[in-house]
Amino acid sequence: MQTDSSFTFVLFGGTGDLSMRKILPALYEAHRAGGMLADSGKIVAVARHIEDRGEYLQWVNEHVKPHVSKNGLDETAWASFLARIEFAKIDLGNPDDFVLLRDAIKDLPGIRVFYLATGPSLFVPICHALASVGLNANSRIVLEKPLGYDLKSSNAINDAVGEIFAEEQIYRIDHYLGKEPVQNLLALRFGNVLFEPMWRREWVESIQITIAEELGVEARGDFYDNTGALRDMVQNHLLQLLSIVAMEPPHSMDSDSVRDEKLRVLRALKPIDPRDIGKVAVRGQYHSGVIRGTAVPAYATEAGVKPDSATETFVALKVEIENWRWAGVPFFLRTGKRLADRVAEIVVNFRAVPHSALGASALRAGANRLVIRLQPNETIRLYCLAKQPGEGMNLASVHLDLAFDQFFREGQMEAYQLLLLDVINGRLALFVRRDEQEAAWRWVEPILDEWKTSTKPPKPYASGTWGPAAASAMLAQHGTCWLEEEN
Ligand code: BG6
């Protein structure tokens, strides 16, 4: 893909964790691939505690290079990547410094992208400061999550940013939307005639969406303890995945057609009655345990976490969608830290055949299932029943696989790379529109409120397991179980 879209990519939070692990490595990969970034495109990193460009490049060499080396570093490409990087020492609290920024970038070509890889409390001050020096024109702004803490605070940020930038200039990142298999789900559903007729209540029994992590809160204890899994993962990533799975076919793939359909799903989520929360939501917190042979500590003893913390590190939910396509079909969502495995997947359980001429084994579980594995080993796998070789009609579960790395040996991109290219090229479809975000906050708020005041602490689970037993019991009530419990 050749591009001539020139750009000036201004990275606020230039020495932050996200810049180090995700944003700069993604820009490097796009640069290394060749043809994805216009030659004239520049990256302007903004930081306060670094004096000049030389010192910043040293920081990049020390901290970013190790993250890009995993695919084998191309030293020539690395050197030319560094040549794209400029630096601006800016104190975000000092509006005068933005005059310096404006002067530094005024002669640079192309669209301006302001990427706010900072805490959300800085979003509004940065936007005001940009506007005060006229930098909100001919520009795009990228907002990282968390965008607010609840509906009210998210609205406050969106109102303030919205006074300065038009909605078409605002790119709210949810990096799960940049994962290739998520977009492949759209291709699978809307590019093939096979699945769409069956993608509805008549043929689907239940759907599970899991994002499980082995990692704990790492160095983010302080942030996480004030956030919890519901805000960190459910309000955004899980509800976005749910809306992609459940949406109606859009009129086209243009950004508003896709986002309109996702919004319809979010607005159709059955509101949670606070009295039912115990039945449809499970919250847990990890205790000590063993992950892949290594002992790991309890959440409450992690740095930055209050010892009596009631913050959830695990959530499982039963969600319903009130529309004709999905009425009565339970969607089970689950996410947690320090679980038994790192896996993100969507499981569509189709109904059993209505009558089996092939005997009872044709009705058993393990077939009529589609599993979309987002990570690791991105695959779409369709489980079917087949006859076992030999005498008699004995059936066994077999699967048809679309393993992306076998079909497409080249061109796979990390989510951030894909999304950053979308920002530079002005493609909004994979970014969250304000109304989607509001609908998602509105839906999770009764749970947030209930848990805030509840006297019942989160249910404990040992690290290295699949979370509290209550999460399994919730599915058992619907005659089903989590995928790993079947194996
Ligand atoms: C982030 C969360 O949005 O997603 C983290 O803040 C979480 O807590 C991460 O670890 C998971 O993303 P991925 O792509 O590693 O599954």
CSV table of N, CA and C in Angstrom, one decimal, residues 54-117:
chain,number,residue,atom,x,y,z
A,54,GLY,N,18.4,15.0,21.2
A,54,GLY,CA,19.5,14.0,21.4
A,54,GLY,C,19.1,13.1,22.6
A,55,GLU,N,18.7,13.8,23.7
A,55,GLU,CA,18.4,13.0,24.9
A,55,GLU,C,17.2,12.1,24.7
A,56,TYR,N,16.2,12.6,23.9
A,56,TYR,CA,15.0,11.8,23.6
A,56,TYR,C,15.4,10.6,22.8
A,57,LEU,N,16.2,10.8,21.8
A,57,LEU,CA,16.6,9.6,20.9
A,57,LEU,C,17.4,8.6,21.7
A,58,GLN,N,18.1,9.1,22.7
A,58,GLN,CA,18.8,8.1,23.6
A,58,GLN,C,17.8,7.3,24.4
A,59,TRP,N,16.8,8.0,24.9
A,59,TRP,CA,15.7,7.3,25.6
A,59,TRP,C,15.0,6.3,24.7
A,60,VAL,N,14.8,6.7,23.4
A,60,VAL,CA,14.1,5.8,22.5
A,60,VAL,C,15.0,4.5,22.3
A,61,ASN,N,16.3,4.8,22.1
A,61,ASN,CA,17.2,3.7,21.9
A,61,ASN,C,17.2,2.7,23.1
A,62,GLU,N,17.2,3.3,24.2
A,62,GLU,CA,17.2,2.4,25.4
A,62,GLU,C,15.9,1.7,25.7
A,63,HIS,N,14.8,2.4,25.5
A,63,HIS,CA,13.5,1.9,26.0
A,63,HIS,C,12.6,1.3,24.9
A,64,VAL,N,12.7,1.9,23.7
A,64,VAL,CA,11.7,1.4,22.7
A,64,VAL,C,12.4,0.3,21.9
A,65,LYS,N,13.7,0.4,21.6
A,65,LYS,CA,14.3,-0.5,20.8
A,65,LYS,C,14.1,-2.0,21.3
A,66,PRO,N,14.2,-2.2,22.6
A,66,PRO,CA,14.0,-3.6,23.0
A,66,PRO,C,12.6,-4.2,22.7
A,67,HIS,N,11.7,-3.3,22.6
A,67,HIS,CA,10.3,-3.7,22.2
A,67,HIS,C,10.1,-4.0,20.7
A,68,VAL,N,11.0,-3.4,19.9
A,68,VAL,CA,10.8,-3.7,18.5
A,68,VAL,C,11.7,-4.8,18.0
A,69,SER,N,12.6,-5.2,18.9
A,69,SER,CA,13.6,-6.2,18.4
A,69,SER,C,13.1,-7.6,18.3
A,70,LYS,N,11.9,-7.8,18.9
A,70,LYS,CA,11.5,-9.2,18.9
A,70,LYS,C,11.3,-9.8,17.5
A,71,ASN,N,11.0,-9.0,16.5
A,71,ASN,CA,10.8,-9.5,15.2
A,71,ASN,C,12.2,-9.4,14.4
A,72,GLY,N,13.2,-9.2,15.1
A,72,GLY,CA,14.5,-9.0,14.5
A,72,GLY,C,14.6,-7.5,14.0
A,73,LEU,N,15.6,-6.8,14.5
A,73,LEU,CA,15.7,-5.4,14.2
A,73,LEU,C,16.4,-5.1,12.9
A,74,ASP,N,15.8,-4.3,12.1
A,74,ASP,CA,16.5,-3.9,10.9
A,74,ASP,C,17.2,-2.6,11.2
A,75,GLU,N,18.5,-2.6,11.4
A,75,GLU,CA,19.3,-1.4,11.8
A,75,GLU,C,19.1,-0.2,10.9
A,76,THR,N,19.1,-0.5,9.6
A,76,THR,CA,19.0,0.6,8.6
A,76,THR,C,17.6,1.3,8.8
A,77,ALA,N,16.6,0.4,8.9
A,77,ALA,CA,15.2,1.0,9.1
A,77,ALA,C,15.1,1.7,10.4
A,78,TRP,N,15.8,1.2,11.4
A,78,TRP,CA,15.7,1.9,12.7
A,78,TRP,C,16.4,3.3,12.6
A,79,ALA,N,17.5,3.3,12.0
A,79,ALA,CA,18.2,4.6,11.8
A,79,ALA,C,17.3,5.6,11.1
A,80,SER,N,16.7,5.2,10.0
A,80,SER,CA,15.9,6.1,9.2
A,80,SER,C,14.6,6.5,10.0
A,81,PHE,N,14.1,5.5,10.9
A,81,PHE,CA,13.0,5.8,11.7
A,81,PHE,C,13.3,6.9,12.7
A,82,LEU,N,14.5,6.8,13.3
A,82,LEU,CA,14.9,7.9,14.3
A,82,LEU,C,15.0,9.2,13.6
A,83,ALA,N,15.3,9.2,12.3
A,83,ALA,CA,15.4,10.5,11.6
A,83,ALA,C,14.1,11.2,11.4
A,84,ARG,N,13.0,10.4,11.6
A,84,ARG,CA,11.6,11.0,11.5
A,84,ARG,C,11.3,11.8,12.8
A,85,ILE,N,12.0,11.4,13.9
A,85,ILE,CA,11.5,11.9,15.2
A,85,ILE,C,12.1,13.3,15.5
A,86,GLU,N,11.2,14.2,15.9
A,86,GLU,CA,11.6,15.5,16.4
A,86,GLU,C,11.1,15.5,17.9
A,87,PHE,N,11.6,16.5,18.6
A,87,PHE,CA,11.2,16.5,20.0
A,87,PHE,C,10.8,17.9,20.5
A,88,ALA,N,9.8,18.0,21.3
A,88,ALA,CA,9.5,19.3,21.9
A,88,ALA,C,9.4,19.2,23.4
A,89,LYS,N,10.2,20.0,24.1
A,89,LYS,CA,10.1,19.9,25.6
A,89,LYS,C,8.9,20.8,26.0
A,90,ILE,N,7.9,20.2,26.6
A,90,ILE,CA,6.7,21.0,26.9
A,90,ILE,C,6.2,20.7,28.3
A,91,ASP,N,5.9,21.7,29.0
A,91,ASP,CA,5.3,21.5,30.3
A,91,ASP,C,3.8,21.6,30.0
A,92,LEU,N,3.0,20.6,30.2
A,92,LEU,CA,1.6,20.6,29.8
A,92,LEU,C,0.8,21.6,30.6
A,93,GLY,N,1.4,21.9,31.8
A,93,GLY,CA,0.7,22.9,32.6
A,93,GLY,C,0.9,24.3,32.2
A,94,ASN,N,1.8,24.5,31.3
A,94,ASN,CA,2.2,25.9,30.9
A,94,ASN,C,1.7,26.2,29.5
A,95,PRO,N,0.6,26.9,29.3
A,95,PRO,CA,0.1,27.2,28.0
A,95,PRO,C,1.1,27.9,27.1
A,96,ASP,N,2.0,28.7,27.6
A,96,ASP,CA,3.0,29.4,26.8
A,96,ASP,C,3.8,28.4,26.0
A,97,ASP,N,4.0,27.2,26.6
A,97,ASP,CA,4.9,26.2,25.9
A,97,ASP,C,4.2,25.8,24.6
A,98,PHE,N,2.9,26.0,24.5
A,98,PHE,CA,2.2,25.5,23.2
A,98,PHE,C,2.5,26.5,22.1
A,99,VAL,N,2.9,27.7,22.4
A,99,VAL,CA,3.4,28.6,21.3
A,99,VAL,C,4.6,28.0,20.7
A,100,LEU,N,5.5,27.5,21.6
A,100,LEU,CA,6.7,26.9,21.0
A,100,LEU,C,6.4,25.7,20.2
A,101,LEU,N,5.4,24.9,20.6
A,101,LEU,CA,5.0,23.7,19.8
A,101,LEU,C,4.5,24.2,18.5
A,102,ARG,N,3.6,25.2,18.5
A,102,ARG,CA,3.0,25.6,17.2
A,102,ARG,C,4.2,26.1,16.3
A,103,ASP,N,5.1,26.8,16.8
A,103,ASP,CA,6.2,27.3,16.0
A,103,ASP,C,7.1,26.1,15.5
A,104,ALA,N,7.2,25.1,16.3
A,104,ALA,CA,8.0,24.0,15.9
A,104,ALA,C,7.4,23.2,14.8
A,105,ILE,N,6.1,23.1,14.8
A,105,ILE,CA,5.5,22.3,13.7
A,105,ILE,C,4.8,23.0,12.6
A,106,LYS,N,4.9,24.4,12.6
A,106,LYS,CA,4.1,25.1,11.7
A,106,LYS,C,4.5,24.9,10.2
A,107,ASP,N,5.8,24.5,10.0
A,107,ASP,CA,6.2,24.3,8.6
A,107,ASP,C,6.2,22.8,8.2
A,108,LEU,N,5.8,22.0,9.2
A,108,LEU,CA,5.8,20.5,8.8
A,108,LEU,C,4.6,20.2,8.0
A,109,PRO,N,4.7,19.3,7.0
A,109,PRO,CA,3.6,19.1,6.1
A,109,PRO,C,2.5,18.2,6.6
A,110,GLY,N,1.3,18.2,5.9
A,110,GLY,CA,0.3,17.2,6.1
A,110,GLY,C,-0.6,17.5,7.3
A,111,ILE,N,-1.5,16.5,7.5
A,111,ILE,CA,-2.4,16.5,8.6
A,111,ILE,C,-1.7,16.4,9.9
A,112,ARG,N,-2.2,17.1,10.9
A,112,ARG,CA,-1.6,17.0,12.2
A,112,ARG,C,-2.4,16.0,13.1
A,113,VAL,N,-1.7,15.1,13.7
A,113,VAL,CA,-2.4,14.2,14.6
A,113,VAL,C,-1.8,14.4,16.0
A,114,PHE,N,-2.7,14.7,16.9
A,114,PHE,CA,-2.3,14.9,18.3
A,114,PHE,C,-2.7,13.6,19.1
A,115,TYR,N,-1.7,12.9,19.5
A,115,TYR,CA,-2.1,11.6,20.2
A,115,TYR,C,-1.9,11.8,21.7
A,116,LEU,N,-2.9,11.7,22.5
A,116,LEU,CA,-2.8,12.0,23.9
A,116,LEU,C,-2.6,10.7,24.7
A,117,ALA,N,-1.4,10.3,24.7
A,117,ALA,CA,-1.0,9.1,25.5
A,117,ALA,C,-0.7,9.5,26.9
